[in-house]
Amino acid sequence: MAVVSPPRPEPVARPKVNVARGAGLVAGLALIGVAVIVSVAVGAKDLPIGVVWDALFHFDGSYDANLVWDQRIPRTLLGVLVGAALGTAGALMQAVTRNPLADPGLLGIESGASAAVVVAIAVFGVTSLTGYVWFALVGAAIASVVVYLLGSTGRGRANPVRLALAGTVVTAVLTGIISAFTTMNARTTQSMRFWTIGSLINRGYDVLFDVLPFLVAGAVISLLLTRSLNALALGDQVGRALGAHLGRTRLLSVIAIVLLCGGATAAAGPIGFVGLAIPHAVRAVVGPDYRWVVPYSMVSAPLLVLGADVLGRVVLPTGELEAGAVTAVIGAPVFIYLVRRKRLGEL
Amino acid sequence: MTVTSSTQWTVRSRSGRISVRLHRRTVWVAVVLVVLCCAVVLASLLSGNYPITMPDVFRALGGHGTLQQRYFVNDVRLPRVLVALLVGAALAVSGAIFQSLSANPLGSPDIVGFNNGAAAGALVSILLLKDSSLASTGVGAIAGGGAVAVLIYLLSYRGGVRGYRLILVGVGVSALLSAGIAYLLSRANLNEMLNAQIWLVGSLNGRSWEHVWILLAVLVVVLPSAFLLSKPLLTLELGPDSATSLGLPVGAVRRRAITVSVVLSAAAIVCAGPISFVALAAPQVAKRLARSVGPSLSISALSGGFLLAFADLVAQRLIPGSQLPVGVTTLVLGGLYLGWLLSGEMRRGRA
C-alpha cells in the first residue's frame, strides 16, 4: 500500500507581504476614485475638474451639473459595477474550470444573457429592466450549463480547448438568434443595438438599482468562496484531502457567476475579455492565491471598463464607441497571447 | 476505359496518365444531391407572392408566357436560387478545405474570422469609401479576408500550425474585427447602418444575373485548383511530419489551400454577405453522406448549394410577409446541427 504523504500545509503568507497586498487593494480603490473623476469629466462635452467638483458638492442646477448627475454619474457607477462583476466572474470561472481561457464572454454566458434579453424584448414585450434582469439570469444559467455539458461530455474533464470551442459555438448560435430578432424588426434594432455589443450609454439610476442586489449577492458569495477555490485549484484529490466540499464550492461558484454575468449583461450588454484578461494580469502581480486574486480582480476590472468607456467617448469625432468594442481591442491580444503559449496548461 | 471493383470505378485516359477513382457511393450521393438541388430550384421558381403554375414556369424559362411571368421567373427567382446554389457551393468547398487543413470540424471560415475580415473589408468600402459597387466591395472583402488569413496563420504558427490553436487565435482575431466593425457602424448614419447590418447577416434579396456570372467565373477558375488539392490535403491530414516524409511540400500545400479557401469565401461574401454555418456544416454533412476519408469536395459543394438554397426557401416562406435574411436561417439550422456535432465529437474524445 502506497504511503500517501500528507499534503503540505498552506504556506502562511508573511505579514509584511499581506500588508503590502492590502495596501495594493487600497491603492486600487484610490485609482478607481481617480478613474471615476476622469469618467465624469471626459465626454462629448469635456468638463473642467472644478466644474465636476462643484456639481458633486455644490449642486446649483446648471446644465453642466445636471449633465453630471443625470448622465455621467450613473454611467460611471455602472462601469464600476459591471467591471467588478465581470472581473470577479472571470476569476471564479478560471478557478472552477481550471481553464486559463475562461471568460464570461468567450464561454457564451454573456451571449446567453443577451439572447434572453432580446427574446424578452421582441417576444414578450418586456420593457422594464426589472423584467430583463430575470431573463438575463435565466439565459446566463442555461448558457453556462449548455457550454459546460458540451465542453465536458465524453472522456476526461472539460479541458481548456474543448470548453473554449463549446463557448465559441454557443456564442455563434446565440448571435444568430439575436440577429434574427434584430433584423426582422428595424425598430427593435435601434433599441437593441447596445445589446449586440456592450455599452454603458444612456442607462439611468434605475438600471443601477435594479441590478445592484444581484451583483452584490454574487460578489459576497465570491469573496466567501476564495479559500475553497484555493482547494479546488489543487485538483480534486488534494482538495478533498484538505476537507474542501468540492461539489458545494462548484455549485456556489456557478450561482455567483450567473448572478454576476447575468446582472452585468442585463445592465450593459455583453462586454467581452474583461473577465479573461484581468485575472491573468492580477495573478502576475499577487500570485495564484485566490484569497487575493478575487478581490484584486474585483478592484482592477473597473479600471479597465471605465478606461475603455472613456476611450470610446474620445476616439470618435462624433458619437461613441461602445465599451465592449474597446475591451475587445485590449483583451483579444491577451487571449491570443495565452493561446500562443507553448503549453496551454491548466490552472 | 474503366476498371470496376465492388466499391469503385477507376476511369483512366488512354495513356493512363490521368486517372480518376470514383467511389460508387459517392456517385450515388452526388446524383441524389443533384436531384435535390433541381427540386429546390423548381420549388423556388414556383413559390412567391406572384403565383405561377408549373407549365407557365417552363414556358417562361423557354422565353414564352406573359411579360410578368418572364420577369418573375427569369429575372427575379432564377438568379436568386442560382446565386444561393453557387454561394453555398463556394462556402462549402472553402469550409471543407479549411477543416481538412486545421484537422478540426470547427475550423471553418465563419468561426475563424475570415468572414469578419471580409465583412470588415467590404464595410470599409461601403461606409468609408461610400462605394457599394460589387467591384469595390469585392476588392475590399478579398483584401480583408486575405489579410486576416495571413494574420491568423502567422499568429498561430509556432513550429507548425496546430489545428485548435488556429481556431482559437481566429476567435481572438474575430473579436478584434467585430470591434472594428462596430467602430465602422457607429460612424455611419442610421440608414447606412441598417443596410450594413442586413448585409452583415447575409441575404439573397435582390440578387441578379450579375452575381451569378461573377460566382460562376470565380468557381470555374478556382474549383479545379481546389480539386487538385484534395489528395495533398488527405495526405496532410496524417500530420505534417508524416506528410513531409511522404514527400509532400507541406508549407506550399498549406499556403495554396488557404489561398483557395479565402478566395472562395470572399467571392461568396461579396455576393451574399457573410452567411454563417454553411461552410461549417456542409463539409461535415458531406463527410457523413459520402463516408469518405479526406475532404470530399464535390459532395461538399453539392450539399452546400442545396443547404443554402433550401435555407433561403425556408427564410422566404417561413413567416409570411417578412423576408428573413437567409443568414438567420442558416445560423439557427447550422447552430443546432453544430451543437449535435460537437457533442458527438466530444463523446468520441476528440476536438
PDB file of C-alpha atoms in Angstrom, chain A residues 55-313:
ATOM      1  CA  ALA A  55     -21.574  69.712  -9.465  1.00  0.00           C
ATOM      2  CA  LEU A  56     -20.826  66.984  -6.961  1.00  0.00           C
ATOM      3  CA  PHE A  57     -20.665  69.066  -3.807  1.00  0.00           C
ATOM      4  CA  HIS A  58     -22.376  72.381  -4.539  1.00  0.00           C
ATOM      5  CA  PHE A  59     -25.259  71.444  -6.793  1.00  0.00           C
ATOM      6  CA  ASP A  60     -26.593  74.601  -8.461  1.00  0.00           C
ATOM      7  CA  GLY A  61     -28.989  73.166 -11.056  1.00  0.00           C
ATOM      8  CA  SER A  62     -26.915  74.378 -14.001  1.00  0.00           C
ATOM      9  CA  TYR A  63     -26.851  72.428 -17.279  1.00  0.00           C
ATOM     10  CA  ASP A  64     -23.415  71.044 -16.527  1.00  0.00           C
ATOM     11  CA  ALA A  65     -24.408  69.974 -13.038  1.00  0.00           C
ATOM     12  CA  ASN A  66     -27.438  68.153 -14.405  1.00  0.00           C
ATOM     13  CA  LEU A  67     -25.321  66.517 -17.079  1.00  0.00           C
ATOM     14  CA  VAL A  68     -23.025  65.237 -14.362  1.00  0.00           C
ATOM     15  CA  TRP A  69     -25.799  63.908 -12.155  1.00  0.00           C
ATOM     16  CA  ASP A  70     -28.158  62.535 -14.794  1.00  0.00           C
ATOM     17  CA  GLN A  71     -25.747  61.131 -17.350  1.00  0.00           C
ATOM     18  CA  ARG A  72     -22.164  60.844 -16.284  1.00  0.00           C
ATOM     19  CA  ILE A  73     -22.502  59.608 -12.719  1.00  0.00           C
ATOM     20  CA  PRO A  74     -24.929  56.728 -13.323  1.00  0.00           C
ATOM     21  CA  ARG A  75     -22.903  55.691 -16.327  1.00  0.00           C
ATOM     22  CA  THR A  76     -19.680  55.780 -14.353  1.00  0.00           C
ATOM     23  CA  LEU A  77     -21.074  53.874 -11.395  1.00  0.00           C
ATOM     24  CA  LEU A  78     -22.444  51.301 -13.803  1.00  0.00           C
ATOM     25  CA  GLY A  79     -18.997  50.941 -15.327  1.00  0.00           C
ATOM     26  CA  VAL A  80     -17.527  50.300 -11.887  1.00  0.00           C
ATOM     27  CA  LEU A  81     -20.189  47.725 -11.032  1.00  0.00           C
ATOM     28  CA  VAL A  82     -20.129  45.920 -14.368  1.00  0.00           C
ATOM     29  CA  GLY A  83     -16.350  45.861 -14.378  1.00  0.00           C
ATOM     30  CA  ALA A  84     -16.140  44.483 -10.867  1.00  0.00           C
ATOM     31  CA  ALA A  85     -18.767  41.862 -11.680  1.00  0.00           C
ATOM     32  CA  LEU A  86     -17.052  40.678 -14.853  1.00  0.00           C
ATOM     33  CA  GLY A  87     -13.578  40.640 -13.337  1.00  0.00           C
ATOM     34  CA  THR A  88     -14.789  38.639 -10.367  1.00  0.00           C
ATOM     35  CA  ALA A  89     -16.803  36.274 -12.533  1.00  0.00           C
ATOM     36  CA  GLY A  90     -13.767  35.697 -14.742  1.00  0.00           C
ATOM     37  CA  ALA A  91     -11.564  34.843 -11.774  1.00  0.00           C
ATOM     38  CA  LEU A  92     -14.210  32.462 -10.466  1.00  0.00           C
ATOM     39  CA  MET A  93     -14.671  30.783 -13.820  1.00  0.00           C
ATOM     40  CA  GLN A  94     -10.950  30.289 -14.217  1.00  0.00           C
ATOM     41  CA  ALA A  95     -10.822  28.760 -10.752  1.00  0.00           C
ATOM     42  CA  VAL A  96     -13.762  26.409 -11.207  1.00  0.00           C
ATOM     43  CA  THR A  97     -12.890  25.195 -14.704  1.00  0.00           C
ATOM     44  CA  ARG A  98      -9.133  25.452 -14.069  1.00  0.00           C
ATOM     45  CA  ASN A  99      -9.097  26.870 -17.539  1.00  0.00           C
ATOM     46  CA  PRO A 100      -6.890  29.821 -18.421  1.00  0.00           C
ATOM     47  CA  LEU A 101      -9.220  30.689 -21.322  1.00  0.00           C
ATOM     48  CA  ALA A 102     -12.332  31.025 -19.189  1.00  0.00           C
ATOM     49  CA  ASP A 103     -14.196  34.283 -19.668  1.00  0.00           C
ATOM     50  CA  PRO A 104     -17.887  35.167 -19.338  1.00  0.00           C
ATOM     51  CA  GLY A 105     -17.914  36.362 -22.938  1.00  0.00           C
ATOM     52  CA  LEU A 106     -15.900  33.582 -24.522  1.00  0.00           C
ATOM     53  CA  LEU A 107     -17.780  30.796 -22.800  1.00  0.00           C
ATOM     54  CA  GLY A 108     -21.091  32.090 -24.088  1.00  0.00           C
ATOM     55  CA  ILE A 109     -22.590  33.121 -20.765  1.00  0.00           C
ATOM     56  CA  GLU A 110     -22.935  36.756 -21.743  1.00  0.00           C
ATOM     57  CA  SER A 111     -24.474  35.913 -25.085  1.00  0.00           C
ATOM     58  CA  GLY A 112     -26.913  33.632 -23.252  1.00  0.00           C
ATOM     59  CA  ALA A 113     -27.966  36.565 -21.123  1.00  0.00           C
ATOM     60  CA  SER A 114     -28.161  38.894 -24.137  1.00  0.00           C
ATOM     61  CA  ALA A 115     -30.193  36.458 -26.199  1.00  0.00           C
ATOM     62  CA  ALA A 116     -32.617  36.059 -23.313  1.00  0.00           C
ATOM     63  CA  VAL A 117     -32.952  39.834 -23.038  1.00  0.00           C
ATOM     64  CA  VAL A 118     -33.560  40.169 -26.773  1.00  0.00           C
ATOM     65  CA  VAL A 119     -36.203  37.458 -26.628  1.00  0.00           C
ATOM     66  CA  ALA A 120     -37.755  39.249 -23.656  1.00  0.00           C
ATOM     67  CA  ILE A 121     -37.992  42.468 -25.663  1.00  0.00           C
ATOM     68  CA  ALA A 122     -39.010  41.015 -29.006  1.00  0.00           C
ATOM     69  CA  VAL A 123     -41.288  38.162 -27.979  1.00  0.00           C
ATOM     70  CA  PHE A 124     -42.652  39.009 -24.560  1.00  0.00           C
ATOM     71  CA  GLY A 125     -42.616  42.763 -24.989  1.00  0.00           C
ATOM     72  CA  VAL A 126     -40.816  43.304 -21.725  1.00  0.00           C
ATOM     73  CA  THR A 127     -39.736  46.909 -21.480  1.00  0.00           C
ATOM     74  CA  SER A 128     -38.667  47.393 -17.885  1.00  0.00           C
ATOM     75  CA  LEU A 129     -35.203  46.484 -16.826  1.00  0.00           C
ATOM     76  CA  THR A 130     -36.616  44.805 -13.756  1.00  0.00           C
ATOM     77  CA  GLY A 131     -38.061  42.302 -16.180  1.00  0.00           C
ATOM     78  CA  TYR A 132     -34.876  41.952 -18.220  1.00  0.00           C
ATOM     79  CA  VAL A 133     -32.738  41.051 -15.265  1.00  0.00           C
ATOM     80  CA  TRP A 134     -34.576  37.819 -14.598  1.00  0.00           C
ATOM     81  CA  PHE A 135     -34.457  36.860 -18.264  1.00  0.00           C
ATOM     82  CA  ALA A 136     -30.755  37.627 -18.330  1.00  0.00           C
ATOM     83  CA  LEU A 137     -30.112  35.461 -15.284  1.00  0.00           C
ATOM     84  CA  VAL A 138     -32.037  32.548 -16.748  1.00  0.00           C
ATOM     85  CA  GLY A 139     -30.232  32.959 -20.067  1.00  0.00           C
ATOM     86  CA  ALA A 140     -26.861  33.079 -18.375  1.00  0.00           C
ATOM     87  CA  ALA A 141     -27.671  29.986 -16.352  1.00  0.00           C
ATOM     88  CA  ILE A 142     -28.873  27.997 -19.372  1.00  0.00           C
ATOM     89  CA  ALA A 143     -25.890  29.027 -21.477  1.00  0.00           C
ATOM     90  CA  SER A 144     -23.382  28.113 -18.799  1.00  0.00           C
ATOM     91  CA  VAL A 145     -24.962  24.694 -18.301  1.00  0.00           C
ATOM     92  CA  VAL A 146     -25.063  24.012 -22.050  1.00  0.00           C
ATOM     93  CA  VAL A 147     -21.462  25.103 -22.574  1.00  0.00           C
ATOM     94  CA  TYR A 148     -20.280  23.051 -19.649  1.00  0.00           C
ATOM     95  CA  LEU A 149     -22.127  19.971 -20.875  1.00  0.00           C
ATOM     96  CA  LEU A 150     -20.847  20.400 -24.428  1.00  0.00           C
ATOM     97  CA  GLY A 151     -17.351  21.003 -23.123  1.00  0.00           C
ATOM     98  CA  SER A 152     -17.255  18.127 -20.695  1.00  0.00           C
ATOM     99  CA  THR A 153     -19.131  15.243 -22.289  1.00  0.00           C
ATOM    100  CA  GLY A 154     -17.023  12.273 -23.113  1.00  0.00           C
ATOM    101  CA  ARG A 155     -13.818  11.077 -21.645  1.00  0.00           C
ATOM    102  CA  GLY A 156     -11.889  13.164 -19.217  1.00  0.00           C
ATOM    103  CA  ARG A 157     -12.702  16.517 -17.714  1.00  0.00           C
ATOM    104  CA  ALA A 158     -13.570  19.599 -19.646  1.00  0.00           C
ATOM    105  CA  ASN A 159     -10.223  20.660 -20.992  1.00  0.00           C
ATOM    106  CA  PRO A 160      -9.478  24.293 -21.824  1.00  0.00           C
ATOM    107  CA  VAL A 161      -9.663  23.907 -25.572  1.00  0.00           C
ATOM    108  CA  ARG A 162     -12.916  21.977 -25.561  1.00  0.00           C
ATOM    109  CA  LEU A 163     -14.614  24.459 -23.303  1.00  0.00           C
ATOM    110  CA  ALA A 164     -13.417  27.389 -25.374  1.00  0.00           C
ATOM    111  CA  LEU A 165     -14.673  25.735 -28.552  1.00  0.00           C
ATOM    112  CA  ALA A 166     -18.007  24.903 -26.957  1.00  0.00           C
ATOM    113  CA  GLY A 167     -18.295  28.513 -25.844  1.00  0.00           C
ATOM    114  CA  THR A 168     -17.473  29.720 -29.336  1.00  0.00           C
ATOM    115  CA  VAL A 169     -20.155  27.540 -30.848  1.00  0.00           C
ATOM    116  CA  VAL A 170     -22.832  28.525 -28.354  1.00  0.00           C
ATOM    117  CA  THR A 171     -21.933  32.187 -28.820  1.00  0.00           C
ATOM    118  CA  ALA A 172     -22.204  31.835 -32.587  1.00  0.00           C
ATOM    119  CA  VAL A 173     -25.644  30.242 -32.381  1.00  0.00           C
ATOM    120  CA  LEU A 174     -26.947  32.804 -29.926  1.00  0.00           C
ATOM    121  CA  THR A 175     -25.545  35.639 -32.017  1.00  0.00           C
ATOM    122  CA  GLY A 176     -27.583  34.238 -34.873  1.00  0.00           C
ATOM    123  CA  ILE A 177     -30.722  34.190 -32.799  1.00  0.00           C
ATOM    124  CA  ILE A 178     -30.080  37.759 -31.680  1.00  0.00           C
ATOM    125  CA  SER A 179     -29.531  38.993 -35.223  1.00  0.00           C
ATOM    126  CA  ALA A 180     -32.656  37.161 -36.334  1.00  0.00           C
ATOM    127  CA  PHE A 181     -34.723  39.207 -33.932  1.00  0.00           C
ATOM    128  CA  THR A 182     -32.945  42.452 -34.663  1.00  0.00           C
ATOM    129  CA  THR A 183     -33.068  42.212 -38.455  1.00  0.00           C
ATOM    130  CA  MET A 184     -36.714  41.212 -38.501  1.00  0.00           C
ATOM    131  CA  ASN A 185     -37.676  44.432 -36.903  1.00  0.00           C
ATOM    132  CA  ALA A 186     -35.902  47.683 -37.672  1.00  0.00           C
ATOM    133  CA  ARG A 187     -37.463  49.425 -34.694  1.00  0.00           C
ATOM    134  CA  THR A 188     -36.023  46.970 -32.216  1.00  0.00           C
ATOM    135  CA  THR A 189     -32.669  47.132 -33.984  1.00  0.00           C
ATOM    136  CA  GLN A 190     -32.213  50.660 -32.824  1.00  0.00           C
ATOM    137  CA  SER A 191     -33.306  49.966 -29.263  1.00  0.00           C
ATOM    138  CA  MET A 192     -31.374  46.721 -29.024  1.00  0.00           C
ATOM    139  CA  ARG A 193     -28.216  47.845 -30.708  1.00  0.00           C
ATOM    140  CA  PHE A 194     -26.413  48.207 -27.429  1.00  0.00           C
ATOM    141  CA  TRP A 195     -27.188  44.595 -26.642  1.00  0.00           C
ATOM    142  CA  THR A 196     -25.190  43.263 -29.500  1.00  0.00           C
ATOM    143  CA  ILE A 197     -22.088  44.885 -28.103  1.00  0.00           C
ATOM    144  CA  GLY A 198     -21.747  46.102 -24.552  1.00  0.00           C
ATOM    145  CA  SER A 199     -22.139  49.726 -23.728  1.00  0.00           C
ATOM    146  CA  LEU A 200     -22.862  51.934 -20.773  1.00  0.00           C
ATOM    147  CA  ILE A 201     -24.675  54.650 -22.688  1.00  0.00           C
ATOM    148  CA  ASN A 202     -27.975  56.111 -21.522  1.00  0.00           C
ATOM    149  CA  ARG A 203     -28.545  53.970 -18.509  1.00  0.00           C
ATOM    150  CA  GLY A 204     -30.234  55.756 -15.662  1.00  0.00           C
ATOM    151  CA  TYR A 205     -30.123  55.161 -11.951  1.00  0.00           C
ATOM    152  CA  ASP A 206     -32.979  52.673 -12.138  1.00  0.00           C
ATOM    153  CA  VAL A 207     -30.718  50.286 -14.021  1.00  0.00           C
ATOM    154  CA  LEU A 208     -28.154  50.588 -11.277  1.00  0.00           C
ATOM    155  CA  PHE A 209     -30.588  49.834  -8.509  1.00  0.00           C
ATOM    156  CA  ASP A 210     -32.242  47.030 -10.429  1.00  0.00           C
ATOM    157  CA  VAL A 211     -29.063  45.017 -10.887  1.00  0.00           C
ATOM    158  CA  LEU A 212     -27.303  46.051  -7.691  1.00  0.00           C
ATOM    159  CA  PRO A 213     -28.781  43.336  -5.426  1.00  0.00           C
ATOM    160  CA  PHE A 214     -27.768  40.587  -7.864  1.00  0.00           C
ATOM    161  CA  LEU A 215     -24.251  41.904  -8.267  1.00  0.00           C
ATOM    162  CA  VAL A 216     -23.763  42.397  -4.534  1.00  0.00           C
ATOM    163  CA  ALA A 217     -25.021  38.894  -3.801  1.00  0.00           C
ATOM    164  CA  GLY A 218     -22.667  37.464  -6.416  1.00  0.00           C
ATOM    165  CA  ALA A 219     -19.730  39.451  -5.087  1.00  0.00           C
ATOM    166  CA  VAL A 220     -20.342  38.405  -1.478  1.00  0.00           C
ATOM    167  CA  ILE A 221     -20.574  34.730  -2.433  1.00  0.00           C
ATOM    168  CA  SER A 222     -17.347  35.068  -4.432  1.00  0.00           C
ATOM    169  CA  LEU A 223     -15.437  36.607  -1.558  1.00  0.00           C
ATOM    170  CA  LEU A 224     -16.660  33.933   0.837  1.00  0.00           C
ATOM    171  CA  LEU A 225     -15.572  31.209  -1.588  1.00  0.00           C
ATOM    172  CA  THR A 226     -11.951  32.229  -2.039  1.00  0.00           C
ATOM    173  CA  ARG A 227     -10.446  29.721   0.405  1.00  0.00           C
ATOM    174  CA  SER A 228     -12.395  26.846  -1.142  1.00  0.00           C
ATOM    175  CA  LEU A 229     -11.292  27.979  -4.596  1.00  0.00           C
ATOM    176  CA  ASN A 230      -7.703  27.547  -3.485  1.00  0.00           C
ATOM    177  CA  ALA A 231      -8.534  23.974  -2.558  1.00  0.00           C
ATOM    178  CA  LEU A 232     -10.182  23.437  -5.949  1.00  0.00           C
ATOM    179  CA  ALA A 233      -7.091  24.743  -7.665  1.00  0.00           C
ATOM    180  CA  LEU A 234      -5.006  21.948  -6.143  1.00  0.00           C
ATOM    181  CA  GLY A 235      -7.031  19.359  -8.002  1.00  0.00           C
ATOM    182  CA  ASP A 236      -9.901  17.184  -6.837  1.00  0.00           C
ATOM    183  CA  GLN A 237      -7.962  14.649  -4.811  1.00  0.00           C
ATOM    184  CA  VAL A 238      -5.816  17.057  -2.864  1.00  0.00           C
ATOM    185  CA  GLY A 239      -8.772  19.360  -2.417  1.00  0.00           C
ATOM    186  CA  ARG A 240     -10.821  16.573  -0.929  1.00  0.00           C
ATOM    187  CA  ALA A 241      -7.953  15.558   1.302  1.00  0.00           C
ATOM    188  CA  LEU A 242      -7.866  19.095   2.618  1.00  0.00           C
ATOM    189  CA  GLY A 243     -11.501  18.756   3.549  1.00  0.00           C
ATOM    190  CA  ALA A 244     -12.965  21.041   0.892  1.00  0.00           C
ATOM    191  CA  HIS A 245     -16.523  20.401  -0.247  1.00  0.00           C
ATOM    192  CA  LEU A 246     -15.855  20.348  -3.964  1.00  0.00           C
ATOM    193  CA  GLY A 247     -19.413  19.919  -5.153  1.00  0.00           C
ATOM    194  CA  ARG A 248     -20.735  22.641  -2.896  1.00  0.00           C
ATOM    195  CA  THR A 249     -17.948  25.007  -3.905  1.00  0.00           C
ATOM    196  CA  ARG A 250     -18.622  24.441  -7.604  1.00  0.00           C
ATOM    197  CA  LEU A 251     -22.349  24.920  -7.221  1.00  0.00           C
ATOM    198  CA  LEU A 252     -21.947  28.136  -5.245  1.00  0.00           C
ATOM    199  CA  SER A 253     -19.395  29.374  -7.775  1.00  0.00           C
ATOM    200  CA  VAL A 254     -21.777  28.756 -10.648  1.00  0.00           C
ATOM    201  CA  ILE A 255     -24.528  30.598  -8.781  1.00  0.00           C
ATOM    202  CA  ALA A 256     -22.197  33.541  -8.197  1.00  0.00           C
ATOM    203  CA  ILE A 257     -21.040  33.513 -11.825  1.00  0.00           C
ATOM    204  CA  VAL A 258     -24.622  33.515 -13.109  1.00  0.00           C
ATOM    205  CA  LEU A 259     -25.617  36.351 -10.764  1.00  0.00           C
ATOM    206  CA  LEU A 260     -22.599  38.442 -11.755  1.00  0.00           C
ATOM    207  CA  CYS A 261     -22.702  37.812 -15.506  1.00  0.00           C
ATOM    208  CA  GLY A 262     -26.478  37.948 -15.782  1.00  0.00           C
ATOM    209  CA  GLY A 263     -26.671  41.174 -13.824  1.00  0.00           C
ATOM    210  CA  ALA A 264     -23.790  42.807 -15.660  1.00  0.00           C
ATOM    211  CA  THR A 265     -25.103  41.822 -19.083  1.00  0.00           C
ATOM    212  CA  ALA A 266     -28.644  42.928 -18.272  1.00  0.00           C
ATOM    213  CA  ALA A 267     -27.269  46.305 -17.334  1.00  0.00           C
ATOM    214  CA  ALA A 268     -24.713  46.886 -20.059  1.00  0.00           C
ATOM    215  CA  GLY A 269     -24.930  44.177 -22.704  1.00  0.00           C
ATOM    216  CA  PRO A 270     -22.106  41.750 -23.388  1.00  0.00           C
ATOM    217  CA  ILE A 271     -18.665  43.130 -22.642  1.00  0.00           C
ATOM    218  CA  GLY A 272     -16.004  40.607 -23.526  1.00  0.00           C
ATOM    219  CA  PHE A 273     -12.470  39.825 -22.463  1.00  0.00           C
ATOM    220  CA  VAL A 274     -12.571  41.738 -19.167  1.00  0.00           C
ATOM    221  CA  GLY A 275     -13.072  38.551 -17.195  1.00  0.00           C
ATOM    222  CA  LEU A 276     -10.342  36.876 -19.205  1.00  0.00           C
ATOM    223  CA  ALA A 277      -7.560  39.426 -19.118  1.00  0.00           C
ATOM    224  CA  ILE A 278      -7.942  40.888 -15.639  1.00  0.00           C
ATOM    225  CA  PRO A 279      -7.436  37.741 -13.515  1.00  0.00           C
ATOM    226  CA  HIS A 280      -4.327  36.881 -15.542  1.00  0.00           C
ATOM    227  CA  ALA A 281      -2.905  40.337 -15.054  1.00  0.00           C
ATOM    228  CA  VAL A 282      -3.739  40.114 -11.348  1.00  0.00           C
ATOM    229  CA  ARG A 283      -2.087  36.711 -10.992  1.00  0.00           C
ATOM    230  CA  ALA A 284       1.088  38.131 -12.449  1.00  0.00           C
ATOM    231  CA  VAL A 285       1.140  40.581  -9.536  1.00  0.00           C
ATOM    232  CA  VAL A 286      -0.202  38.731  -6.496  1.00  0.00           C
ATOM    233  CA  GLY A 287       0.379  35.092  -7.432  1.00  0.00           C
ATOM    234  CA  PRO A 288      -2.112  32.231  -7.593  1.00  0.00           C
ATOM    235  CA  ASP A 289      -3.761  32.628  -4.173  1.00  0.00           C
ATOM    236  CA  TYR A 290      -7.462  33.186  -4.823  1.00  0.00           C
ATOM    237  CA  ARG A 291      -7.874  34.950  -1.488  1.00  0.00           C
ATOM    238  CA  TRP A 292      -6.036  37.778  -3.247  1.00  0.00           C
ATOM    239  CA  VAL A 293      -6.847  37.107  -6.888  1.00  0.00           C
ATOM    240  CA  VAL A 294     -10.598  37.553  -6.395  1.00  0.00           C
ATOM    241  CA  PRO A 295     -10.561  40.885  -4.535  1.00  0.00           C
ATOM    242  CA  TYR A 296      -7.808  42.234  -6.777  1.00  0.00           C
ATOM    243  CA  SER A 297      -9.805  41.289  -9.868  1.00  0.00           C
ATOM    244  CA  MET A 298     -12.822  42.976  -8.341  1.00  0.00           C
ATOM    245  CA  VAL A 299     -10.826  46.180  -7.891  1.00  0.00           C
ATOM    246  CA  SER A 300      -8.820  46.207 -11.135  1.00  0.00           C
ATOM    247  CA  ALA A 301     -11.538  45.292 -13.629  1.00  0.00           C
ATOM    248  CA  PRO A 302     -13.488  48.534 -13.128  1.00  0.00           C
ATOM    249  CA  LEU A 303     -10.339  50.419 -14.154  1.00  0.00           C
ATOM    250  CA  LEU A 304     -10.329  48.551 -17.473  1.00  0.00           C
ATOM    251  CA  VAL A 305     -14.042  49.051 -18.118  1.00  0.00           C
ATOM    252  CA  LEU A 306     -14.030  52.726 -17.164  1.00  0.00           C
ATOM    253  CA  GLY A 307     -10.887  53.253 -19.204  1.00  0.00           C
ATOM    254  CA  ALA A 308     -12.472  51.524 -22.184  1.00  0.00           C
ATOM    255  CA  ASP A 309     -15.639  53.559 -21.787  1.00  0.00           C
ATOM    256  CA  VAL A 310     -13.751  56.857 -21.624  1.00  0.00           C
ATOM    257  CA  LEU A 311     -11.593  55.857 -24.592  1.00  0.00           C
ATOM    258  CA  GLY A 312     -14.719  55.011 -26.531  1.00  0.00           C
ATOM    259  CA  ARG A 313     -16.044  58.503 -25.871  1.00  0.00           C
TER     260      ARG A 313
END
